[in-house]
Amino acid sequence: MKIEGRVFLVTGGGSGLGAAVSRMVVDNGGRVVLVDINADAGAAMAAELGDAARFQRADVSNEADGKAAIQLALDSFGHVHGLVNCAGVAPGEKVVGRDGPHRLESFVRGITVNLIGTFNMLRLAADAMVKEEPDGEGERGVIVNTASVAAFDGQIGQAAYAASKGGVAALTLPVARELARFGIRVVTIAPGIFETPMMAGLPQDVQDSLGKSVPFPSRLGRPSEYAALVKHICENNMLNGEVIRLDGALRMAP
Ligand code: NAD
């Protein structure tokens, strides 16, 4: 699927990877609805991208919010051809910490935003995509999810995050198989460590040493590199049902 002329929803579009994907869509002649719980960041990014972008404030794990985002795409641009799920949170907490056991709320929050939020947007977008006219190859839409290498190499303190991202990785194949007959593809990217506001909270020396731990190119990933893979996934119809690591061969030591 070419991006030119197509309509995308990008969750987490106000920041980091989602902002880079939104920019890539507009740069390639597509139109985009940025979906984010952070109204200031989302509205500012949409304004920066101009006429081809809209913003919907939404909690991706909320059904009514998700429906409102789909409706804005239909009302503004008449279609939904693509969904890129980038919204996410990174709850970090040990199972047994100094202050007691892992708070159940923080585990539920990780699962709610990262896994249920991804599935909520995916099912609503797919429901809209099946109503699209298929292109010459029978394709109606593309869904790209964001997992993490934590799905496979979870570190201490990442139980909630790893479980949520493992769920995103696991749903990829069954959903891709189910939606194939409608000409909708589903692919998940598992990023390593990227330079985004999510990582900016870490001290600089920790960021530097994380970058050095990447075998090649020995630095943190750039959001534009993530967006470039999303573009490739959209344009390559043979890519379907796959979880792709984008991590510079990073394998975290326990
Ligand atoms: P980020 O914090 O810069 O952006 C995440 C965005 O999601 C924010 O704008 C935030 O407001 C939004 N968001 C959070 N909860 C939401 C909700 N309930 N509804 C709607 N929007 C919500 O982070 P990022 O680094 O760009 O991360 C993007 C995705 O990539 C996340 O799913 C993250 O887990 C994943 N990821 C990031 C890295 C990394 O190194 N940066 C690595 C692996 C995976």
Tab-separated table of C-alpha atoms and ligand atoms in Angstrom:
chain	number	residue	atom	x	y	z
A	1	MET	CA	0.000	0.000	0.000
A	2	LYS	CA	1.374	3.376	-0.996
A	3	ILE	CA	1.077	6.022	1.697
A	4	GLU	CA	0.214	8.766	-0.772
A	5	GLY	CA	-3.491	9.561	-0.655
A	6	ARG	CA	-4.154	7.158	2.242
A	7	VAL	CA	-5.606	7.978	5.642
A	8	PHE	CA	-3.864	6.840	8.827
A	9	LEU	CA	-4.589	6.923	12.528
A	10	VAL	CA	-1.461	7.116	14.663
A	11	THR	CA	-1.871	6.592	18.400
A	12	GLY	CA	0.670	8.245	20.646
A	13	GLY	CA	1.037	10.690	17.756
A	14	GLY	CA	1.924	13.565	20.040
A	15	SER	CA	5.366	12.284	20.988
A	16	GLY	CA	8.368	10.132	20.129
A	17	LEU	CA	7.802	7.285	17.694
A	18	GLY	CA	4.169	8.220	16.989
A	19	ALA	CA	5.112	11.805	16.137
A	20	ALA	CA	7.806	10.567	13.725
A	21	VAL	CA	5.337	8.195	12.055
A	22	SER	CA	2.766	10.988	11.708
A	23	ARG	CA	5.381	13.194	10.069
A	24	MET	CA	6.411	10.389	7.725
A	25	VAL	CA	2.776	9.883	6.619
A	26	VAL	CA	2.337	13.578	5.793
A	27	ASP	CA	5.767	13.813	4.102
A	28	ASN	CA	4.707	10.957	1.836
A	29	GLY	CA	1.411	12.519	0.794
A	30	GLY	CA	-0.898	10.762	3.257
A	31	ARG	CA	-3.296	12.210	5.786
A	32	VAL	CA	-3.231	11.462	9.471
A	33	VAL	CA	-5.309	11.627	12.621
A	34	LEU	CA	-3.031	11.852	15.641
A	35	VAL	CA	-4.559	10.196	18.685
A	36	ASP	CA	-3.111	10.955	22.103
A	37	ILE	CA	-4.178	11.308	25.715
A	38	ASN	CA	-1.884	14.341	25.983
A	39	ALA	CA	-3.947	17.089	24.381
A	40	ASP	CA	-1.207	19.744	24.343
A	41	ALA	CA	1.394	17.532	22.680
A	42	GLY	CA	-1.055	16.017	20.185
A	43	ALA	CA	-2.595	19.331	19.145
A	44	ALA	CA	0.837	20.962	18.787
A	45	MET	CA	2.146	18.163	16.567
A	46	ALA	CA	-0.999	18.167	14.405
A	47	ALA	CA	-0.707	21.954	13.993
A	48	GLU	CA	2.945	21.542	12.955
A	49	LEU	CA	1.948	19.004	10.290
A	50	GLY	CA	-0.674	21.325	8.798
A	51	ASP	CA	-3.796	20.627	6.761
A	52	ALA	CA	-3.154	16.930	6.245
A	53	ALA	CA	-3.315	16.293	10.008
A	54	ARG	CA	-6.006	16.309	12.675
A	55	PHE	CA	-5.858	15.626	16.384
A	56	GLN	CA	-8.200	13.631	18.581
A	57	ARG	CA	-7.633	13.500	22.316
A	58	ALA	CA	-8.340	9.942	23.340
A	59	ASP	CA	-7.417	7.266	25.819
A	60	VAL	CA	-6.711	4.320	23.531
A	61	SER	CA	-8.081	1.866	26.093
A	62	ASN	CA	-11.474	3.580	26.133
A	63	GLU	CA	-14.089	2.377	23.656
A	64	ALA	CA	-15.923	5.697	23.199
A	65	ASP	CA	-12.625	7.585	22.781
A	66	GLY	CA	-11.456	5.097	20.155
A	67	LYS	CA	-14.698	5.407	18.240
A	68	ALA	CA	-14.400	9.197	18.295
A	69	ALA	CA	-10.925	8.957	16.732
A	70	ILE	CA	-12.167	6.700	13.922
A	71	GLN	CA	-15.110	9.034	13.357
A	72	LEU	CA	-12.814	12.055	13.086
A	73	ALA	CA	-10.824	10.282	10.354
A	74	LEU	CA	-14.030	9.445	8.474
A	75	ASP	CA	-15.497	12.940	8.891
A	76	SER	CA	-12.247	14.734	7.991
A	77	PHE	CA	-10.779	12.521	5.295
A	78	GLY	CA	-13.515	9.985	4.392
A	79	HIS	CA	-11.422	6.839	4.963
A	80	VAL	CA	-9.384	4.674	7.328
A	81	HIS	CA	-6.599	2.793	5.511
A	82	GLY	CA	-3.932	2.555	8.185
A	83	LEU	CA	-3.523	2.332	11.943
A	84	VAL	CA	-0.176	2.656	13.679
A	85	ASN	CA	-0.416	1.870	17.391
A	86	CYS	CA	2.348	3.756	19.199
A	87	ALA	CA	0.594	4.875	22.406
A	88	GLY	CA	2.212	3.256	25.387
A	89	VAL	CA	3.446	3.585	28.933
A	90	ALA	CA	6.431	1.980	30.623
A	91	PRO	CA	5.559	1.091	34.188
A	92	GLY	CA	8.737	-0.035	35.936
A	93	GLU	CA	8.376	-1.739	39.264
A	94	LYS	CA	9.936	-4.771	40.932
A	95	VAL	CA	7.785	-7.718	41.968
A	96	VAL	CA	9.028	-7.362	45.535
A	97	GLY	CA	10.423	-3.907	46.244
A	98	ARG	CA	11.534	-1.922	49.267
A	99	ASP	CA	8.011	-0.546	49.657
A	100	GLY	CA	6.257	-3.889	49.394
A	101	PRO	CA	4.961	-6.018	46.577
A	102	HIS	CA	4.414	-4.725	43.039
A	103	ARG	CA	1.351	-2.519	43.054
A	104	LEU	CA	-1.386	-4.294	41.209
A	105	GLU	CA	-2.591	-0.968	39.792
A	106	SER	CA	0.644	-0.392	37.942
A	107	PHE	CA	0.488	-3.882	36.398
A	108	VAL	CA	-3.129	-3.263	35.361
A	109	ARG	CA	-2.150	0.125	33.905
A	110	GLY	CA	0.554	-1.427	31.728
A	111	ILE	CA	-1.793	-4.099	30.432
A	112	THR	CA	-4.639	-1.614	29.994
A	113	VAL	CA	-2.800	1.002	27.937
A	114	ASN	CA	-0.326	-1.165	26.039
A	115	LEU	CA	-2.302	-4.327	25.368
A	116	ILE	CA	-5.992	-3.488	25.724
A	117	GLY	CA	-5.395	-0.056	24.144
A	118	THR	CA	-3.691	-1.647	21.142
A	119	PHE	CA	-6.457	-4.208	20.737
A	120	ASN	CA	-9.216	-1.629	21.211
A	121	MET	CA	-7.886	0.603	18.437
A	122	LEU	CA	-7.072	-2.372	16.219
A	123	ARG	CA	-10.584	-3.825	16.318
A	124	LEU	CA	-12.247	-0.418	15.748
A	125	ALA	CA	-9.911	0.432	12.859
A	126	ALA	CA	-10.365	-3.015	11.286
A	127	ASP	CA	-14.125	-2.583	11.478
A	128	ALA	CA	-13.775	0.665	9.499
A	129	MET	CA	-11.210	-0.778	7.068
A	130	VAL	CA	-13.446	-3.671	5.986
A	131	LYS	CA	-15.803	-1.038	4.542
A	132	GLU	CA	-13.057	0.421	2.326
A	133	GLU	CA	-12.863	-0.417	-1.377
A	134	PRO	CA	-10.009	-2.868	-1.955
A	135	ASP	CA	-7.154	-1.736	-4.203
A	136	GLY	CA	-5.952	-3.624	-7.283
A	137	GLU	CA	-4.342	-6.310	-5.139
A	138	GLY	CA	-7.339	-6.657	-2.840
A	139	GLU	CA	-5.767	-4.661	-0.032
A	140	ARG	CA	-7.961	-2.563	2.261
A	141	GLY	CA	-5.686	-1.618	5.122
A	142	VAL	CA	-2.553	-2.018	7.199
A	143	ILE	CA	-2.203	-2.175	10.971
A	144	VAL	CA	1.199	-1.722	12.610
A	145	ASN	CA	1.571	-2.340	16.342
A	146	THR	CA	4.437	-1.438	18.645
A	147	ALA	CA	5.694	-4.119	21.017
A	148	SER	CA	9.218	-3.995	22.470
A	149	VAL	CA	12.247	-6.239	22.805
A	150	ALA	CA	11.056	-6.459	26.420
A	151	ALA	CA	8.473	-8.930	25.099
A	152	PHE	CA	11.374	-11.397	24.636
A	153	ASP	CA	14.202	-10.038	26.845
A	154	GLY	CA	12.365	-8.486	29.778
A	155	GLN	CA	14.559	-6.988	32.463
A	156	ILE	CA	14.122	-6.835	36.228
A	157	GLY	CA	11.304	-4.419	36.988
A	158	GLN	CA	9.664	-4.918	33.592
A	159	ALA	CA	7.068	-7.566	34.478
A	160	ALA	CA	4.084	-5.387	33.586
A	161	TYR	CA	5.707	-3.847	30.505
A	162	ALA	CA	7.042	-7.159	29.189
A	163	ALA	CA	3.729	-8.944	29.758
A	164	SER	CA	1.814	-6.196	27.953
A	165	LYS	CA	4.230	-6.151	24.993
A	166	GLY	CA	4.340	-9.943	24.869
A	167	GLY	CA	0.579	-9.822	24.487
A	168	VAL	CA	0.878	-7.382	21.577
A	169	ALA	CA	3.417	-9.679	19.893
A	170	ALA	CA	1.217	-12.733	20.478
A	171	LEU	CA	-1.960	-11.264	19.015
A	172	THR	CA	-0.238	-10.318	15.749
A	173	LEU	CA	-0.437	-13.660	13.957
A	174	PRO	CA	-3.988	-14.697	14.873
A	175	VAL	CA	-5.351	-11.264	13.970
A	176	ALA	CA	-3.354	-11.170	10.712
A	177	ARG	CA	-4.741	-14.574	9.779
A	178	GLU	CA	-8.281	-13.504	10.587
A	179	LEU	CA	-8.133	-10.190	8.718
A	180	ALA	CA	-6.292	-11.562	5.681
A	181	ARG	CA	-9.534	-12.395	3.891
A	182	PHE	CA	-10.476	-8.711	4.037
A	183	GLY	CA	-7.130	-7.630	2.626
A	184	ILE	CA	-5.940	-6.145	5.920
A	185	ARG	CA	-2.375	-6.850	7.086
A	186	VAL	CA	-1.118	-6.763	10.656
A	187	VAL	CA	2.565	-6.397	11.535
A	188	THR	CA	4.220	-5.638	14.875
A	189	ILE	CA	7.541	-3.879	15.403
A	190	ALA	CA	9.542	-4.691	18.536
A	191	PRO	CA	11.860	-1.685	19.008
A	192	GLY	CA	15.052	-1.866	21.018
A	193	ILE	CA	15.999	1.461	22.590
A	194	PHE	CA	14.968	4.663	20.836
A	195	GLU	CA	15.694	8.316	21.535
A	196	THR	CA	12.280	9.545	22.624
A	197	PRO	CA	10.781	11.376	25.600
A	198	MET	CA	10.063	7.925	27.117
A	199	MET	CA	13.835	7.404	27.383
A	200	ALA	CA	14.668	11.030	28.169
A	201	GLY	CA	13.679	10.398	31.796
A	202	LEU	CA	16.770	8.225	32.237
A	203	PRO	CA	20.023	9.883	33.335
A	204	GLN	CA	22.340	10.766	30.421
A	205	ASP	CA	25.038	8.280	31.506
A	206	VAL	CA	22.444	5.470	31.522
A	207	GLN	CA	21.271	6.520	28.041
A	208	ASP	CA	24.884	6.580	26.827
A	209	SER	CA	25.636	3.135	28.180
A	210	LEU	CA	22.389	1.759	26.726
A	211	GLY	CA	23.446	3.178	23.352
A	212	LYS	CA	26.881	1.574	23.629
A	213	SER	CA	25.264	-1.780	24.407
A	214	VAL	CA	23.759	-1.860	20.902
A	215	PRO	CA	26.136	-4.070	18.849
A	216	PHE	CA	25.667	-1.929	15.765
A	217	PRO	CA	25.202	1.020	15.283
A	218	SER	CA	26.233	1.456	18.925
A	219	ARG	CA	23.719	4.205	19.676
A	220	LEU	CA	20.039	4.623	20.447
A	221	GLY	CA	17.590	4.274	17.582
A	222	ARG	CA	16.172	7.368	15.929
A	223	PRO	CA	12.412	7.831	15.653
A	224	SER	CA	12.886	8.457	11.895
A	225	GLU	CA	14.341	4.926	11.630
A	226	TYR	CA	11.213	3.557	13.233
A	227	ALA	CA	9.032	5.563	10.840
A	228	ALA	CA	11.056	4.265	7.880
A	229	LEU	CA	10.209	0.696	8.859
A	230	VAL	CA	6.522	1.582	9.151
A	231	LYS	CA	6.719	2.990	5.606
A	232	HIS	CA	8.356	-0.202	4.356
A	233	ILE	CA	5.704	-2.365	6.042
A	234	CYS	CA	2.949	-0.328	4.390
A	235	GLU	CA	4.542	-0.670	0.974
A	236	ASN	CA	5.435	-4.373	1.149
A	237	ASN	CA	2.310	-6.503	0.840
A	238	MET	CA	4.188	-9.727	1.563
A	239	LEU	CA	4.954	-8.627	5.116
A	240	ASN	CA	2.119	-9.913	7.258
A	241	GLY	CA	1.609	-11.530	10.662
A	242	GLU	CA	5.253	-10.874	11.606
A	243	VAL	CA	6.933	-9.410	14.688
A	244	ILE	CA	10.050	-7.545	13.547
A	245	ARG	CA	12.824	-6.612	15.969
A	246	LEU	CA	14.299	-3.176	15.256
A	247	ASP	CA	17.103	-3.153	17.767
A	248	GLY	CA	20.622	-3.149	16.239
A	249	ALA	CA	21.021	-6.803	17.358
A	250	LEU	CA	20.578	-5.748	20.968
A	251	ARG	CA	20.258	-8.679	23.318
A	252	MET	CA	20.048	-7.431	26.880
A	253	ALA	CA	22.105	-9.159	29.531
A	254	PRO	CA	19.912	-10.133	32.482
B	1	NAD	P1	6.549	8.555	24.323
B	1	NAD	O1	6.295	8.578	25.788
B	1	NAD	O2	7.409	9.587	23.711
B	1	NAD	O3	5.148	8.558	23.546
B	1	NAD	C1	4.067	7.790	23.966
B	1	NAD	C2	2.804	8.587	23.693
B	1	NAD	O4	1.686	7.770	24.069
B	1	NAD	C3	2.707	9.890	24.504
B	1	NAD	O5	2.411	10.986	23.654
B	1	NAD	C4	1.580	9.622	25.472
B	1	NAD	O6	0.824	10.778	25.802
B	1	NAD	C5	0.747	8.623	24.691
B	1	NAD	N1	-0.143	7.835	25.550
B	1	NAD	C6	0.156	7.244	26.734
B	1	NAD	N2	-0.922	6.636	27.237
B	1	NAD	C7	-1.933	6.841	26.352
B	1	NAD	C8	-3.297	6.464	26.315
B	1	NAD	N3	-3.857	5.742	27.312
B	1	NAD	N4	-4.045	6.835	25.247
B	1	NAD	C9	-3.499	7.574	24.257
B	1	NAD	N5	-2.218	7.975	24.235
B	1	NAD	C10	-1.449	7.610	25.281
B	1	NAD	O7	7.116	7.103	24.049
B	1	NAD	P2	7.794	6.452	22.751
B	1	NAD	O8	9.162	6.102	23.130
B	1	NAD	O9	7.514	7.234	21.519
B	1	NAD	O10	6.979	5.082	22.710
B	1	NAD	C11	6.078	4.754	21.678
B	1	NAD	C12	5.796	3.265	21.774
B	1	NAD	O11	7.007	2.549	21.541
B	1	NAD	C13	5.307	2.812	23.151
B	1	NAD	O12	4.322	1.817	22.979
B	1	NAD	C14	6.534	2.218	23.788
B	1	NAD	O13	6.214	1.236	24.749
B	1	NAD	C15	7.223	1.621	22.574
B	1	NAD	N6	8.663	1.408	22.730
B	1	NAD	C16	9.503	2.466	22.913
B	1	NAD	C17	10.859	2.220	23.053
B	1	NAD	C18	11.863	3.326	23.249
B	1	NAD	O14	13.038	3.022	23.473
B	1	NAD	N7	11.485	4.593	23.157
B	1	NAD	C19	11.348	0.907	23.016
B	1	NAD	C20	10.465	-0.135	22.836
B	1	NAD	C21	9.111	0.130	22.687
